[in-house]
Amino acid sequence: MKASHTDTVRDSGRKPTLSDVARVAGVSYATADRVINDRGNVAQKSVRKVHDAMAALGYVRNVAAANLSRQRTYRLAFLLPKGRNAFFSRVRAHLDNLVEHLIADQVSVDVIEIDAFEVAGLKNSLLSIADAAYDGVAVVGLQTAEIAEPLKALRERGTVIVSLVSDLPVDYRAAYIGINNIAAGRTAGRLLGLSHAGRAGRVQMVAGSLEARDHEDRLHGFREVINEDYPNIELLEPVMTRDDAGKVGAVVQQALDAAPDVTAVYNVGAGNSGLVATLEHCTRPELFFCIVHELVPHTHKALLNKHVDLVIDQRPDVEVNRALTILKALIDGRDIPPMQDLVPTIYVRDNLPSHIPDTTLTETQRS
Amino acid sequence: MKASHTDTVRDSGRKPTLSDVARVAGVSYATADRVINDRGNVAQKSVRKVHDAMAALGYVRNVAAANLSRQRTYRLAFLLPKGRNAFFSRVRAHLDNLVEHLIADQVSVDVIEIDAFEVAGLKNSLLSIADAAYDGVAVVGLQTAEIAEPLKALRERGTVIVSLVSDLPVDYRAAYIGINNIAAGRTAGRLLGLSHAGRAGRVQMVAGSLEARDHEDRLHGFREVINEDYPNIELLEPVMTRDDAGKVGAVVQQALDAAPDVTAVYNVGAGNSGLVATLEHCTRPELFFCIVHELVPHTHKALLNKHVDLVIDQRPDVEVNRALTILKALIDGRDIPPMQDLVPTIYVRDNLPSHIPDTTLTETQRS
DNA sequence: CTGAAAGCGCTTACAG
DNA sequence: CTGAAAGCGCTTACAG
């Protein structure tokens, strides 16, 4: 593979610039510029000549030069749920780590806190940033038509919008950066099925709220797989915890008390410190199996202590990097570089990262 | 988080440039340039004044502008094992997909084929590219002191060297982009142990060659976990296949014939099309469990057909992107942006990517 | 509809 | 040891 299409260029040794195009087309630099940037006010004839020259030379616009001359700086905002949440703490932490690189690359990012899962809160934040004239925003979305207006207004102001972790209504964002939560739930189901190796089982499902799309999707995927492929495994209806650690702990305790033959727990939501606290002191069947989401300090620890067997993680750092890349590309008016599906990472106690995810907050983790 | 350190700057609204620094320091632009770029020939006094001004203003060099003026283009080379290898086909395919973005970003990449796993071949390639004056090269390495000389020569010419997938002697590369293969093997061991759920088992291990460091590491990690935590599971000595599909098929066939109570197979190497062919027509115990490495068309298919249960994948696209990012940063003389461990992706049949990895070659996949 | 010119933040000769 | 000037590939007024 050669990255230069030198076959179509008389090989001058360097890449053609816009002046080359202008010269070959027989027009002025300014005119060539007008056509490549679609600024209008150009005679059809000139347009054609420039296009021909571009094709003949294999011209590719130098985005860096364009951005320099325009003094482009990428003004970005991330709208994240506020509160002491271990998962979003990792997002923030990663953004903080990046700050030096970001400023060298002319990007500034403001983190704006929104009331978690409140439609009104999100709507207000969206309205309030309209004046800030951000070039791009990444928002942890909600699936509601109520925010269509502010999103549309933002977009009309020229702000690029992407959704992060949790999607927005599909018409109002240019891209979604997050995992496929149905696949995540299915994966949990598969591995849990595996862990039973044909034995009968009974699984207590736990979730934050059915209104959270990600939670619902995970439960859905999980159920699908168990029902399809593991008829010996019974599913107990999920208990809702609002991701409250105390509640999660109580729920699990209760499930174990009521049905001592529970062989597994799957929490699609957060509040796992409560879950771990319960498991630490209660007796449970041998081969008991526990799956949770998001690697944060206490799930990391629980994995090592064998209270938890599997952590399905979203890798917020990867998601943030990707959001940044996509926002920049979109703002530059380029197309998005080829990217593969984001696939949730499965941690067992043998492939944990060498340094613990950066966050020091206690948490009411949510995913 | 605010990305600008405006607290230390008299907030002029825009980021300080080198002329600001020069003005504040009371020296010429050229002198300021000399000190920030360490070009020497500057009086101590001037150096200090410039440093003070930089600190006071919070100056950050604009890398894009620097690269433009210098007409920097990143001339990169990837040295990959030649041959019809499904894994490296994915690497090439991804590079091909990237080509348009790369040229817009002033990077060109040549793919140079080396004789697979031949020290002499690698050495020759390394010697032969010395004249090409690449800014950076990514090489699929070998652990041998024999290549120290050519690597050193390259480095002295100013070429940045990183190792990809398989490491080089640590002293001769600036970074290694690849997974931790011991952890990969341990993960395989853990999930295999899990799948046995306390049952006794007998595992046939398969590998390409013990000289391949990645293969050895995977076996090592795998053994560790099984021996530590799953005493009921017996490990049959690995058979070497040189990653030849026919050989792999034969080995597995033989193992199943000789010991019908084999409950699992783990191939740390490639040649899985042979493995799949064997599994397709032979009978084996219920709950038979099979783990292989690298998602390529036929392992993808085998996962869906239930001939294979787990594929541990390296995500060559992710590795290539990372290699590109790191090479550019190093060439620019910046430090490497914060990055997390590369953790191998675990595919079950429920989290497969929506489009099959791009490669059409038949293969003698190796990883 | 078209063009000439200054400027973005740097680097690179070149001249003292 | 120091500085003035041209140029990298673009965009943005400004003048026709």
mmCIF file of C-alpha atoms in Angstrom, chain B residues 4-279:
data_model
loop_
_atom_site.group_PDB
_atom_site.id
_atom_site.type_symbol
_atom_site.label_atom_id
_atom_site.label_comp_id
_atom_site.label_asym_id
_atom_site.label_seq_id
_atom_site.Cartn_x
_atom_site.Cartn_y
_atom_site.Cartn_z
ATOM 1 C CA SER B 4 -7.104 26.511 29.106
ATOM 2 C CA HIS B 5 -4.933 27.534 31.983
ATOM 3 C CA THR B 6 -6.229 31.011 31.816
ATOM 4 C CA ASP B 7 -5.558 31.553 35.469
ATOM 5 C CA THR B 8 -1.899 32.291 34.811
ATOM 6 C CA VAL B 9 -2.425 34.345 31.696
ATOM 7 C CA ARG B 10 -3.657 37.857 31.507
ATOM 8 C CA ASP B 11 -6.690 36.741 29.691
ATOM 9 C CA SER B 12 -6.323 38.251 26.262
ATOM 10 C CA GLY B 13 -8.951 35.973 24.829
ATOM 11 C CA ARG B 14 -6.514 34.052 22.708
ATOM 12 C CA LYS B 15 -3.742 31.643 23.405
ATOM 13 C CA PRO B 16 -0.262 33.105 23.672
ATOM 14 C CA THR B 17 1.960 32.645 20.665
ATOM 15 C CA LEU B 18 5.683 32.642 20.408
ATOM 16 C CA SER B 19 5.676 36.344 19.547
ATOM 17 C CA ASP B 20 3.931 37.007 22.824
ATOM 18 C CA VAL B 21 6.640 35.084 24.571
ATOM 19 C CA ALA B 22 9.353 36.964 22.693
ATOM 20 C CA ARG B 23 7.797 40.317 23.467
ATOM 21 C CA VAL B 24 7.340 39.553 27.155
ATOM 22 C CA ALA B 25 10.857 38.160 27.356
ATOM 23 C CA GLY B 26 12.235 41.180 25.571
ATOM 24 C CA VAL B 27 14.051 39.187 22.917
ATOM 25 C CA SER B 28 13.521 38.643 19.242
ATOM 26 C CA TYR B 29 11.216 36.053 17.843
ATOM 27 C CA ALA B 30 14.184 34.112 16.523
ATOM 28 C CA THR B 31 15.792 33.933 19.916
ATOM 29 C CA ALA B 32 12.616 32.777 21.574
ATOM 30 C CA ASP B 33 12.360 30.146 18.891
ATOM 31 C CA ARG B 34 15.897 29.004 19.576
ATOM 32 C CA VAL B 35 15.219 28.390 23.191
ATOM 33 C CA ILE B 36 11.865 26.697 22.902
ATOM 34 C CA ASN B 37 13.324 24.386 20.293
ATOM 35 C CA ASP B 38 16.586 23.909 22.052
ATOM 36 C CA ARG B 39 18.672 24.962 19.120
ATOM 37 C CA GLY B 40 21.515 26.270 21.243
ATOM 38 C CA ASN B 41 23.598 29.385 20.673
ATOM 39 C CA VAL B 42 21.658 31.470 23.101
ATOM 40 C CA ALA B 43 22.978 33.378 26.084
ATOM 41 C CA GLN B 44 22.048 31.957 29.453
ATOM 42 C CA LYS B 45 20.396 35.213 30.300
ATOM 43 C CA SER B 46 18.143 35.075 27.279
ATOM 44 C CA VAL B 47 17.281 31.488 27.963
ATOM 45 C CA ARG B 48 16.079 32.360 31.394
ATOM 46 C CA LYS B 49 14.055 35.315 30.218
ATOM 47 C CA VAL B 50 12.315 33.206 27.639
ATOM 48 C CA HIS B 51 11.583 30.423 30.087
ATOM 49 C CA ASP B 52 10.117 32.917 32.498
ATOM 50 C CA ALA B 53 7.925 34.388 29.820
ATOM 51 C CA MET B 54 6.751 30.958 28.716
ATOM 52 C CA ALA B 55 5.794 30.053 32.234
ATOM 53 C CA ALA B 56 4.111 33.367 32.846
ATOM 54 C CA LEU B 57 2.038 33.126 29.710
ATOM 55 C CA GLY B 58 1.386 29.405 29.808
ATOM 56 C CA TYR B 59 2.746 29.092 26.327
ATOM 57 C CA VAL B 60 2.081 25.877 24.423
ATOM 58 C CA ARG B 61 3.724 25.315 21.079
ATOM 59 C CA ASN B 62 1.351 24.972 18.160
ATOM 60 C CA VAL B 63 2.474 21.707 16.668
ATOM 61 C CA ALA B 64 0.288 22.032 13.606
ATOM 62 C CA ALA B 65 1.775 25.382 12.674
ATOM 63 C CA ALA B 66 5.271 24.079 13.238
ATOM 64 C CA ASN B 67 4.613 21.099 11.025
ATOM 65 C CA LEU B 68 3.139 23.238 8.309
ATOM 66 C CA SER B 69 6.057 25.589 8.138
ATOM 67 C CA ARG B 70 8.479 22.724 8.169
ATOM 68 C CA GLN B 71 6.473 20.935 5.509
ATOM 69 C CA ARG B 72 6.481 17.948 7.748
ATOM 70 C CA THR B 73 5.066 14.825 6.305
ATOM 71 C CA TYR B 74 5.121 11.662 8.325
ATOM 72 C CA ARG B 75 6.861 9.003 6.314
ATOM 73 C CA LEU B 76 6.010 5.721 7.958
ATOM 74 C CA ALA B 77 6.618 2.086 7.235
ATOM 75 C CA PHE B 78 4.974 -1.013 8.626
ATOM 76 C CA LEU B 79 7.055 -4.163 8.473
ATOM 77 C CA LEU B 80 4.666 -7.072 8.413
ATOM 78 C CA PRO B 81 5.190 -10.785 7.873
ATOM 79 C CA LYS B 82 4.466 -11.654 4.301
ATOM 80 C CA GLY B 83 2.197 -14.416 3.184
ATOM 81 C CA ARG B 84 -1.436 -15.260 3.246
ATOM 82 C CA ASN B 85 -2.137 -14.678 6.854
ATOM 83 C CA ALA B 86 -5.632 -13.731 7.920
ATOM 84 C CA PHE B 87 -4.558 -11.738 10.908
ATOM 85 C CA PHE B 88 -2.090 -9.547 9.090
ATOM 86 C CA SER B 89 -4.523 -9.265 6.250
ATOM 87 C CA ARG B 90 -6.739 -7.462 8.688
ATOM 88 C CA VAL B 91 -3.872 -5.151 9.547
ATOM 89 C CA ARG B 92 -3.308 -4.353 5.887
ATOM 90 C CA ALA B 93 -7.002 -3.980 5.228
ATOM 91 C CA HIS B 94 -7.332 -1.451 7.971
ATOM 92 C CA LEU B 95 -4.371 0.512 6.728
ATOM 93 C CA ASP B 96 -5.956 0.543 3.298
ATOM 94 C CA ASN B 97 -9.207 1.854 4.692
ATOM 95 C CA LEU B 98 -7.345 4.618 6.390
ATOM 96 C CA VAL B 99 -5.411 5.797 3.400
ATOM 97 C CA GLU B 100 -7.566 8.795 2.545
ATOM 98 C CA HIS B 101 -7.532 10.089 6.059
ATOM 99 C CA LEU B 102 -3.851 9.487 6.292
ATOM 100 C CA ILE B 103 -2.979 11.477 3.245
ATOM 101 C CA ALA B 104 -5.106 14.388 4.420
ATOM 102 C CA ASP B 105 -3.082 14.263 7.607
ATOM 103 C CA GLN B 106 0.228 14.317 5.784
ATOM 104 C CA VAL B 107 1.077 10.754 6.567
ATOM 105 C CA SER B 108 2.199 8.170 4.086
ATOM 106 C CA VAL B 109 2.661 4.573 4.987
ATOM 107 C CA ASP B 110 4.489 1.896 3.103
ATOM 108 C CA VAL B 111 3.823 -1.704 3.956
ATOM 109 C CA ILE B 112 6.959 -3.740 3.703
ATOM 110 C CA GLU B 113 6.716 -7.479 3.723
ATOM 111 C CA ILE B 114 9.231 -9.483 5.656
ATOM 112 C CA ASP B 115 9.864 -13.165 5.661
ATOM 113 C CA ALA B 116 7.753 -14.413 8.499
ATOM 114 C CA PHE B 117 9.637 -15.285 11.635
ATOM 115 C CA GLU B 118 12.982 -15.423 9.955
ATOM 116 C CA VAL B 119 15.563 -13.467 11.835
ATOM 117 C CA ALA B 120 17.617 -13.042 8.694
ATOM 118 C CA GLY B 121 14.660 -11.739 6.747
ATOM 119 C CA LEU B 122 13.796 -9.176 9.362
ATOM 120 C CA LYS B 123 17.395 -8.099 9.595
ATOM 121 C CA ASN B 124 17.639 -7.609 5.865
ATOM 122 C CA SER B 125 14.460 -5.581 5.709
ATOM 123 C CA LEU B 126 15.678 -3.414 8.513
ATOM 124 C CA LEU B 127 18.948 -2.831 6.696
ATOM 125 C CA SER B 128 17.262 -2.179 3.401
ATOM 126 C CA ILE B 129 15.025 0.575 4.705
ATOM 127 C CA ALA B 130 17.864 2.512 6.234
ATOM 128 C CA ASP B 131 18.238 4.595 3.096
ATOM 129 C CA ALA B 132 14.557 5.341 2.790
ATOM 130 C CA ALA B 133 14.833 7.721 5.729
ATOM 131 C CA TYR B 134 11.496 6.885 7.265
ATOM 132 C CA ASP B 135 10.373 9.083 10.112
ATOM 133 C CA GLY B 136 8.905 6.105 11.868
ATOM 134 C CA VAL B 137 8.512 2.383 11.503
ATOM 135 C CA ALA B 138 6.258 -0.136 13.187
ATOM 136 C CA VAL B 139 7.659 -3.626 13.140
ATOM 137 C CA VAL B 140 6.280 -6.975 14.065
ATOM 138 C CA GLY B 141 9.218 -7.933 16.150
ATOM 139 C CA LEU B 142 11.294 -10.869 17.091
ATOM 140 C CA GLN B 143 13.151 -11.333 20.325
ATOM 141 C CA THR B 144 16.688 -11.640 19.144
ATOM 142 C CA ALA B 145 19.860 -9.717 19.706
ATOM 143 C CA GLU B 146 20.835 -10.268 16.087
ATOM 144 C CA ILE B 147 18.789 -7.332 14.959
ATOM 145 C CA ALA B 148 20.207 -4.934 17.497
ATOM 146 C CA GLU B 149 22.653 -3.480 14.993
ATOM 147 C CA PRO B 150 20.223 -2.521 12.247
ATOM 148 C CA LEU B 151 17.774 -1.198 14.821
ATOM 149 C CA LYS B 152 20.426 0.961 16.361
ATOM 150 C CA ALA B 153 21.480 2.238 12.957
ATOM 151 C CA LEU B 154 17.922 3.154 12.111
ATOM 152 C CA ARG B 155 17.463 4.975 15.350
ATOM 153 C CA GLU B 156 20.640 6.899 14.838
ATOM 154 C CA ARG B 157 19.314 8.087 11.539
ATOM 155 C CA GLY B 158 16.433 9.575 13.449
ATOM 156 C CA THR B 159 13.811 6.960 12.726
ATOM 157 C CA VAL B 160 11.367 6.248 15.523
ATOM 158 C CA ILE B 161 10.810 2.548 16.062
ATOM 159 C CA VAL B 162 7.851 0.853 17.682
ATOM 160 C CA SER B 163 7.043 -2.815 17.872
ATOM 161 C CA LEU B 164 3.636 -4.094 16.894
ATOM 162 C CA VAL B 165 1.899 -7.295 18.011
ATOM 163 C CA SER B 166 5.171 -8.982 18.883
ATOM 164 C CA ASP B 167 7.834 -7.117 20.778
ATOM 165 C CA LEU B 168 11.422 -6.270 19.892
ATOM 166 C CA PRO B 169 14.275 -6.281 22.369
ATOM 167 C CA VAL B 170 13.130 -3.617 24.767
ATOM 168 C CA ASP B 171 16.156 -1.358 24.339
ATOM 169 C CA TYR B 172 15.608 -0.852 20.668
ATOM 170 C CA ARG B 173 12.062 0.343 20.411
ATOM 171 C CA ALA B 174 10.318 3.377 21.830
ATOM 172 C CA ALA B 175 7.060 1.576 22.515
ATOM 173 C CA TYR B 176 5.356 -1.772 22.196
ATOM 174 C CA ILE B 177 1.845 -1.838 20.826
ATOM 175 C CA GLY B 178 0.307 -5.191 21.505
ATOM 176 C CA ILE B 179 -1.487 -7.176 24.094
ATOM 177 C CA ASN B 180 -0.111 -8.831 27.157
ATOM 178 C CA ASN B 181 -0.069 -12.418 26.032
ATOM 179 C CA ILE B 182 0.362 -13.866 29.468
ATOM 180 C CA ALA B 183 -2.837 -12.135 30.489
ATOM 181 C CA ALA B 184 -4.496 -13.402 27.330
ATOM 182 C CA GLY B 185 -3.523 -16.955 28.209
ATOM 183 C CA ARG B 186 -4.672 -16.517 31.772
ATOM 184 C CA THR B 187 -7.991 -15.198 30.581
ATOM 185 C CA ALA B 188 -8.409 -18.224 28.357
ATOM 186 C CA GLY B 189 -7.592 -20.410 31.346
ATOM 187 C CA ARG B 190 -10.080 -18.668 33.557
ATOM 188 C CA LEU B 191 -12.936 -18.920 31.119
ATOM 189 C CA LEU B 192 -12.115 -22.491 30.332
ATOM 190 C CA GLY B 193 -12.082 -23.282 34.024
ATOM 191 C CA LEU B 194 -15.393 -21.548 34.320
ATOM 192 C CA SER B 195 -16.875 -23.589 31.546
ATOM 193 C CA HIS B 196 -16.090 -26.747 33.455
ATOM 194 C CA ALA B 197 -17.906 -25.603 36.553
ATOM 195 C CA GLY B 198 -16.149 -28.022 38.823
ATOM 196 C CA ARG B 199 -16.308 -30.959 36.445
ATOM 197 C CA ALA B 200 -13.112 -32.794 35.694
ATOM 198 C CA GLY B 201 -11.573 -32.084 32.335
ATOM 199 C CA ARG B 202 -8.725 -32.697 29.989
ATOM 200 C CA VAL B 203 -7.440 -30.010 27.682
ATOM 201 C CA GLN B 204 -5.477 -30.405 24.509
ATOM 202 C CA MET B 205 -3.250 -27.390 24.067
ATOM 203 C CA VAL B 206 -2.094 -26.472 20.567
ATOM 204 C CA ALA B 207 0.563 -23.971 19.534
ATOM 205 C CA GLY B 208 2.464 -22.879 16.467
ATOM 206 C CA SER B 209 5.919 -22.816 17.893
ATOM 207 C CA LEU B 210 7.541 -22.315 21.228
ATOM 208 C CA GLU B 211 9.909 -19.895 19.636
ATOM 209 C CA ALA B 212 7.091 -17.466 19.105
ATOM 210 C CA ARG B 213 7.038 -15.439 22.239
ATOM 211 C CA ASP B 214 3.330 -14.744 22.087
ATOM 212 C CA HIS B 215 2.525 -18.429 21.857
ATOM 213 C CA GLU B 216 4.779 -19.264 24.712
ATOM 214 C CA ASP B 217 3.334 -16.507 26.874
ATOM 215 C CA ARG B 218 -0.199 -17.619 26.245
ATOM 216 C CA LEU B 219 0.563 -21.192 27.144
ATOM 217 C CA HIS B 220 2.318 -20.035 30.223
ATOM 218 C CA GLY B 221 -0.561 -17.891 31.446
ATOM 219 C CA PHE B 222 -3.049 -20.585 30.626
ATOM 220 C CA ARG B 223 -1.167 -23.217 32.568
ATOM 221 C CA GLU B 224 -0.767 -20.955 35.540
ATOM 222 C CA VAL B 225 -4.466 -20.420 35.988
ATOM 223 C CA ILE B 226 -5.505 -24.001 35.409
ATOM 224 C CA ASN B 227 -2.871 -25.324 37.772
ATOM 225 C CA GLU B 228 -3.649 -22.779 40.452
ATOM 226 C CA ASP B 229 -7.399 -22.877 40.408
ATOM 227 C CA TYR B 230 -8.709 -25.891 38.556
ATOM 228 C CA PRO B 231 -7.024 -29.009 39.889
ATOM 229 C CA ASN B 232 -9.654 -31.195 38.235
ATOM 230 C CA ILE B 233 -8.540 -30.135 34.830
ATOM 231 C CA GLU B 234 -5.641 -31.968 33.304
ATOM 232 C CA LEU B 235 -3.438 -30.364 30.694
ATOM 233 C CA LEU B 236 -2.138 -32.397 27.783
ATOM 234 C CA GLU B 237 1.211 -31.202 26.489
ATOM 235 C CA PRO B 238 0.831 -28.746 23.610
ATOM 236 C CA VAL B 239 1.435 -30.013 20.108
ATOM 237 C CA MET B 240 3.366 -27.753 17.751
ATOM 238 C CA THR B 241 1.806 -27.092 14.376
ATOM 239 C CA ARG B 242 3.775 -24.229 12.857
ATOM 240 C CA ASP B 243 0.356 -22.688 12.437
ATOM 241 C CA ASP B 244 -0.344 -24.984 9.569
ATOM 242 C CA ALA B 245 -4.063 -25.581 9.206
ATOM 243 C CA GLY B 246 -3.669 -29.158 8.029
ATOM 244 C CA LYS B 247 -1.432 -29.954 10.924
ATOM 245 C CA VAL B 248 -3.757 -28.317 13.394
ATOM 246 C CA GLY B 249 -6.667 -30.359 12.103
ATOM 247 C CA ALA B 250 -4.686 -33.574 12.319
ATOM 248 C CA VAL B 251 -3.471 -32.837 15.817
ATOM 249 C CA VAL B 252 -6.936 -32.207 17.111
ATOM 250 C CA GLN B 253 -8.277 -35.284 15.379
ATOM 251 C CA GLN B 254 -5.588 -37.376 16.923
ATOM 252 C CA ALA B 255 -6.119 -35.957 20.371
ATOM 253 C CA LEU B 256 -9.811 -36.702 20.206
ATOM 254 C CA ASP B 257 -9.180 -40.222 18.981
ATOM 255 C CA ALA B 258 -6.500 -41.035 21.496
ATOM 256 C CA ALA B 259 -8.280 -39.548 24.440
ATOM 257 C CA PRO B 260 -12.010 -39.407 23.857
ATOM 258 C CA ASP B 261 -12.420 -37.800 27.214
ATOM 259 C CA VAL B 262 -10.765 -34.619 26.046
ATOM 260 C CA THR B 263 -13.143 -31.894 27.136
ATOM 261 C CA ALA B 264 -11.538 -28.888 25.591
ATOM 262 C CA VAL B 265 -9.073 -27.546 23.080
ATOM 263 C CA TYR B 266 -7.113 -24.339 23.326
ATOM 264 C CA ASN B 267 -5.112 -23.238 20.325
ATOM 265 C CA VAL B 268 -2.816 -20.354 21.148
ATOM 266 C CA GLY B 269 -1.721 -20.118 17.545
ATOM 267 C CA ALA B 270 -3.302 -20.074 14.132
ATOM 268 C CA GLY B 271 -4.343 -22.574 11.509
ATOM 269 C CA ASN B 272 -7.818 -22.707 12.933
ATOM 270 C CA SER B 273 -9.496 -23.541 9.668
ATOM 271 C CA GLY B 274 -8.029 -27.019 10.119
ATOM 272 C CA LEU B 275 -9.303 -27.185 13.648
ATOM 273 C CA VAL B 276 -12.770 -26.210 12.574
ATOM 274 C CA ALA B 277 -12.766 -28.746 9.751
ATOM 275 C CA THR B 278 -11.977 -31.486 12.224
ATOM 276 C CA LEU B 279 -14.557 -30.411 14.756
#
